[in-house]
Coordinates of C-alpha atoms in Angstrom, one line a residue:
M1 CA 14.3 44.3 -31.5
E2 CA 16.4 46.2 -33.0
N3 CA 17.8 48.1 -29.5
K4 CA 18.6 44.7 -27.6
K5 CA 22.0 45.2 -27.2
N6 CA 24.2 41.6 -28.7
I7 CA 26.2 39.7 -25.8
L8 CA 29.4 37.7 -26.8
I9 CA 29.9 35.5 -24.1
V10 CA 33.3 33.8 -24.3
G11 CA 33.6 30.2 -22.8
A12 CA 29.4 29.8 -22.6
T13 CA 30.0 26.5 -21.3
G14 CA 32.6 27.1 -19.0
Q15 CA 32.3 27.6 -15.1
V16 CA 32.4 31.1 -15.2
G17 CA 30.9 31.8 -18.7
N18 CA 27.7 29.5 -18.4
K19 CA 27.4 31.3 -14.7
V20 CA 26.8 34.5 -16.5
I21 CA 24.8 32.7 -18.9
E22 CA 22.4 31.6 -16.1
L23 CA 22.4 34.8 -14.9
L24 CA 21.4 36.8 -18.0
N25 CA 19.0 34.6 -19.3
G26 CA 16.0 36.4 -19.7
N27 CA 16.6 40.1 -19.3
K28 CA 14.6 41.4 -22.6
A29 CA 17.1 44.2 -23.4
L30 CA 19.8 41.8 -23.9
N31 CA 20.2 39.2 -26.7
L32 CA 23.1 36.5 -25.6
F33 CA 25.3 34.4 -28.0
G34 CA 27.5 32.4 -26.0
T35 CA 30.3 30.4 -27.4
S36 CA 32.4 27.2 -27.0
R37 CA 34.5 25.3 -29.3
N38 CA 32.8 21.9 -28.3
K39 CA 30.2 21.9 -30.8
E40 CA 28.3 19.3 -28.3
K41 CA 28.1 21.8 -25.7
L42 CA 26.7 23.9 -27.4
K43 CA 23.7 22.1 -26.9
T44 CA 23.3 22.8 -23.9
L45 CA 22.8 26.3 -25.1
S46 CA 19.4 27.2 -25.0
G47 CA 16.8 30.0 -24.0
A48 CA 14.8 32.8 -25.5
N49 CA 17.3 34.9 -26.2
I50 CA 20.6 32.6 -25.8
K51 CA 22.5 31.4 -29.1
G52 CA 25.2 28.9 -29.5
V53 CA 27.9 29.7 -31.3
Y54 CA 31.1 27.7 -32.8
L55 CA 34.4 29.9 -31.6
D56 CA 37.6 28.1 -31.0
L57 CA 40.5 30.9 -30.3
E58 CA 43.0 28.7 -32.2
D59 CA 39.9 28.6 -35.3
N60 CA 40.8 31.8 -37.3
D61 CA 37.8 31.5 -39.6
S62 CA 35.2 30.9 -36.4
I63 CA 36.1 34.2 -35.1
R64 CA 34.7 36.9 -37.1
P65 CA 31.5 35.1 -37.8
A66 CA 31.4 34.7 -33.8
L67 CA 31.8 38.7 -33.5
K68 CA 29.7 39.9 -36.6
G69 CA 27.1 42.4 -35.6
M70 CA 28.2 41.7 -31.5
D71 CA 27.7 44.7 -29.3
S72 CA 29.8 44.2 -26.1
A73 CA 32.0 40.8 -26.1
L74 CA 32.9 38.9 -22.9
L75 CA 37.0 38.1 -23.5
M76 CA 38.7 35.4 -21.1
T77 CA 41.5 32.6 -22.4
S78 CA 42.6 29.3 -21.0
Y79 CA 45.9 28.8 -19.3
T80 CA 48.5 29.2 -22.0
A81 CA 51.0 31.2 -23.5
D82 CA 49.2 31.3 -26.5
M83 CA 46.7 33.5 -24.9
M84 CA 48.2 36.8 -26.3
R85 CA 48.2 35.2 -29.4
Q86 CA 44.9 34.9 -29.7
S87 CA 43.4 37.7 -27.3
K88 CA 45.6 40.0 -30.0
R89 CA 43.6 38.4 -33.1
F90 CA 40.3 38.2 -31.1
L91 CA 40.0 42.4 -29.9
D92 CA 42.1 43.2 -34.0
I93 CA 38.3 41.4 -35.6
A94 CA 36.6 42.9 -32.6
K95 CA 37.7 46.4 -33.4
E96 CA 37.0 45.3 -37.3
E97 CA 33.6 44.1 -37.0
G98 CA 32.2 47.1 -34.5
V99 CA 32.2 45.9 -31.2
K100 CA 32.2 49.0 -29.0
H101 CA 33.0 47.4 -25.4
I102 CA 34.9 44.4 -23.9
V103 CA 34.9 43.2 -20.6
H104 CA 38.1 41.1 -20.3
I105 CA 38.7 38.7 -16.9
G106 CA 42.6 39.2 -16.8
A107 CA 44.3 37.8 -13.5
S108 CA 45.8 39.6 -9.8
G109 CA 46.7 43.4 -10.0
T110 CA 49.5 42.8 -8.1
N111 CA 52.7 45.0 -8.4
T112 CA 55.4 42.4 -9.2
N113 CA 57.4 41.8 -12.7
E114 CA 58.1 38.1 -11.3
I115 CA 55.2 36.7 -12.7
A116 CA 55.1 36.4 -16.1
H117 CA 51.2 35.7 -16.5
W118 CA 50.1 38.4 -14.7
G119 CA 51.7 40.8 -17.1
W120 CA 50.6 38.7 -20.1
H121 CA 47.2 39.2 -18.8
Q122 CA 48.4 43.4 -18.2
F123 CA 49.7 43.6 -22.1
I124 CA 46.0 42.8 -22.9
E125 CA 44.5 44.9 -20.8
A126 CA 47.0 47.8 -22.3
Y127 CA 45.8 46.9 -26.0
I128 CA 42.3 47.0 -25.5
E129 CA 42.7 50.9 -24.5
K130 CA 45.0 51.3 -27.2
L131 CA 42.5 50.0 -29.7
G132 CA 39.9 52.4 -28.2
F133 CA 37.5 49.7 -26.5
D134 CA 35.1 50.7 -24.1
Y135 CA 36.7 48.2 -21.6
T136 CA 35.8 46.7 -18.0
H137 CA 39.1 45.0 -16.7
L138 CA 38.6 42.4 -14.0
Q139 CA 41.6 41.2 -11.9
P140 CA 40.6 38.3 -9.9
E141 CA 43.1 36.9 -6.9
S142 CA 42.9 33.4 -6.4
F143 CA 39.2 30.7 -7.4
M144 CA 37.8 29.4 -4.5
Q145 CA 37.3 26.8 -7.0
N146 CA 40.8 26.1 -7.7
I147 CA 40.7 23.3 -4.3
F148 CA 38.8 21.1 -6.6
N149 CA 40.1 22.0 -10.2
F150 CA 43.7 21.7 -9.6
G151 CA 43.1 18.3 -7.5
W152 CA 44.2 20.3 -4.4
L153 CA 41.9 18.5 -2.5
Q154 CA 42.3 14.9 -2.1
E155 CA 41.2 12.0 0.3
N156 CA 40.9 14.2 3.6
T157 CA 43.9 15.8 2.4
L158 CA 44.5 19.8 1.4
H159 CA 47.8 19.6 -0.5
D160 CA 49.8 23.6 0.2
F161 CA 52.1 24.7 -2.4
I162 CA 52.2 28.5 -0.6
G163 CA 53.5 27.8 3.2
N164 CA 51.8 30.1 5.2
A165 CA 51.0 32.6 2.9
N166 CA 47.5 34.3 3.7
W167 CA 45.9 34.8 0.1
T168 CA 42.9 36.7 -0.9
W169 CA 40.2 34.4 -2.5
V170 CA 37.0 34.7 -5.0
D171 CA 34.0 32.3 -5.8
T172 CA 34.0 32.7 -9.7
D173 CA 30.4 32.8 -9.0
D174 CA 30.5 35.6 -7.4
I175 CA 33.0 37.0 -10.7
A176 CA 29.9 35.9 -12.9
E177 CA 27.4 38.0 -11.5
V178 CA 30.0 41.4 -11.6
I179 CA 30.0 40.5 -15.4
A180 CA 26.7 40.3 -15.2
Q181 CA 25.9 43.4 -14.2
L182 CA 28.8 44.7 -16.2
F183 CA 26.5 43.9 -19.2
I184 CA 22.7 45.3 -17.4
H185 CA 24.4 48.5 -16.4
P186 CA 27.7 48.8 -18.6
E187 CA 27.9 53.2 -18.5
K188 CA 28.3 52.2 -14.7
Y189 CA 31.7 50.6 -15.1
L190 CA 33.3 51.7 -18.1
N191 CA 36.3 51.9 -18.5
E192 CA 36.8 51.0 -14.9
T193 CA 39.4 48.2 -13.6
I194 CA 38.1 46.0 -10.7
P195 CA 40.1 43.5 -8.2
L196 CA 37.8 41.1 -7.3
G197 CA 38.9 39.2 -4.2
Y198 CA 36.9 39.1 -1.3
D199 CA 38.4 36.8 1.8
G200 CA 41.8 36.5 2.7
K201 CA 43.1 32.9 4.4
T202 CA 46.2 30.5 4.8
I203 CA 45.1 26.7 3.2
T204 CA 45.7 25.6 6.9
E205 CA 42.5 27.7 8.2
I206 CA 40.4 26.5 5.2
S207 CA 41.5 23.2 6.1
S208 CA 40.3 24.1 9.5
L209 CA 37.1 25.5 8.2
M210 CA 36.3 22.5 6.0
A211 CA 37.3 20.8 8.9
E212 CA 34.3 22.2 11.7
A213 CA 31.7 22.3 8.4
T214 CA 32.0 18.2 7.5
Q215 CA 32.9 17.1 10.8
Q216 CA 36.0 15.3 9.2
D217 CA 39.5 15.4 9.8
F218 CA 41.5 17.6 6.6
E219 CA 45.5 16.8 6.5
V220 CA 47.6 19.7 5.2
V221 CA 50.5 18.5 3.5
K222 CA 52.9 20.5 2.7
H223 CA 54.9 20.6 -1.1
H224 CA 57.5 22.5 -2.0
P225 CA 56.0 25.1 -5.6
D226 CA 58.6 22.9 -7.8
E227 CA 56.4 19.9 -7.2
F228 CA 53.1 21.3 -8.7
R229 CA 53.9 21.4 -12.6
D230 CA 54.0 17.2 -11.4
M231 CA 51.3 16.6 -9.5
T232 CA 48.8 18.4 -11.0
Y233 CA 49.4 18.8 -14.8
Q234 CA 51.0 16.2 -15.7
G235 CA 48.6 15.2 -18.8
T236 CA 50.0 18.7 -20.0
K237 CA 53.8 18.2 -20.4
D238 CA 53.6 17.8 -23.8
S239 CA 52.6 21.3 -24.4
V240 CA 55.2 23.9 -24.2
Y241 CA 52.7 26.5 -23.7
A242 CA 50.9 24.8 -21.2
D243 CA 53.6 23.7 -19.4
A244 CA 55.0 27.8 -19.8
Y245 CA 51.7 28.5 -18.0
M246 CA 52.0 26.9 -15.2
K247 CA 55.6 27.4 -14.4
C248 CA 54.3 30.9 -14.0
V249 CA 51.8 29.7 -11.4
S250 CA 55.1 27.6 -9.3
D251 CA 56.6 31.0 -9.5
Q252 CA 54.0 32.8 -7.7
F253 CA 53.9 30.2 -5.5
A254 CA 57.7 30.5 -4.5
L255 CA 57.1 34.0 -3.8
N256 CA 54.1 33.6 -1.9
A257 CA 55.7 30.6 0.3
S258 CA 58.8 33.0 0.9
G259 CA 57.2 35.7 1.7
A260 CA 59.1 37.9 -1.3
L261 CA 54.7 38.6 -2.5
A262 CA 52.1 40.7 -0.6
T263 CA 48.6 38.9 -0.6
G264 CA 45.6 38.7 0.9
E265 CA 44.6 42.2 0.0
T266 CA 40.9 42.5 0.1
F267 CA 38.4 44.9 -1.3
D268 CA 35.4 45.8 -0.7
N269 CA 33.7 46.8 -4.3
F270 CA 31.4 43.7 -4.4
E271 CA 28.2 45.0 -2.3
Y272 CA 28.0 48.1 -4.2
I273 CA 28.0 46.6 -7.7
T274 CA 25.8 43.2 -6.9
G275 CA 23.8 44.6 -4.4
R276 CA 25.0 41.3 -1.6
K277 CA 27.9 40.8 -0.1
P278 CA 30.6 38.5 -1.6
T279 CA 30.8 34.6 -0.9
S280 CA 33.1 34.1 2.3
W281 CA 35.1 30.8 2.5
K282 CA 32.8 29.3 5.0
D283 CA 29.4 30.1 2.4
F284 CA 31.8 28.9 0.0
I285 CA 32.2 25.5 2.1
Q286 CA 28.8 25.3 3.1
K287 CA 27.6 25.5 -0.7
N288 CA 30.1 22.6 -1.8
K289 CA 29.8 20.6 1.8
H290 CA 28.7 17.7 -0.4
R291 CA 32.0 17.4 -2.7
I292 CA 34.4 18.7 0.0
G293 CA 32.1 15.8 2.3
N294 CA 32.5 13.1 0.1
Q295 CA 36.5 13.8 -1.1
A296 CA 35.6 14.6 -4.1
V297 CA 38.5 15.2 -7.0
L298 CA 36.7 16.3 -10.0
A299 CA 38.8 18.3 -13.0

């Protein structure tokens, strides 16, 4: 028992964190501590080596108790400019509490100064290194799940904000599988930056794949990038930080649509890390065929 490593999974009830917990549950070398700011959701975390821990990155008093006794931590933040302040506070306390290893989920490592939130993540990565943690930086490209999470897919329509840009995509389940391996074999990936993106597709190409799989027609509706915030984040207009983050995203869309930002690069690291091939768009559509075929819009 004393040789087991204590691993803190921030956001354990979210789509990535929950999958990490699922993949690591039962690993006898690890004690898992899954966090949520929703105390009711903590009740869903259960298992022989899993303990639910309350953590709200906006609640200073919750951070130190969650980090006490941890060997490693997965750090991910929500879609807000406060992510920088939250991450600094979390990392400062983690250092004080003797945490050795940080796995951080960031954003694309594409070389540009025009997309602010990509830079915010780079600042966090630099701060992790400055504090002297062992680290693994993850830099995912576009999530396949975003077609559901942002409401891009609605009633046989795909809303397209990026024109003919060829984006690189990754399934969040694949991100979780990489993270699981980082905690099982941390020594293999210490102090590395790992880009995650495995299938390059335009929105139109995705629409064609959906139509082929479901035998339904999908219309692609083109939008100006500035419409993204109005269409998908109307509910956050009172929050300057959420709106600031969404402005970053619409800035990216504008660069994509104009061809000013190179996209579409794919990476060949997934099979080396996990032992299997990454999820393609064809795989993802088959796995989520019931959601796509029913034209479900799930936030």
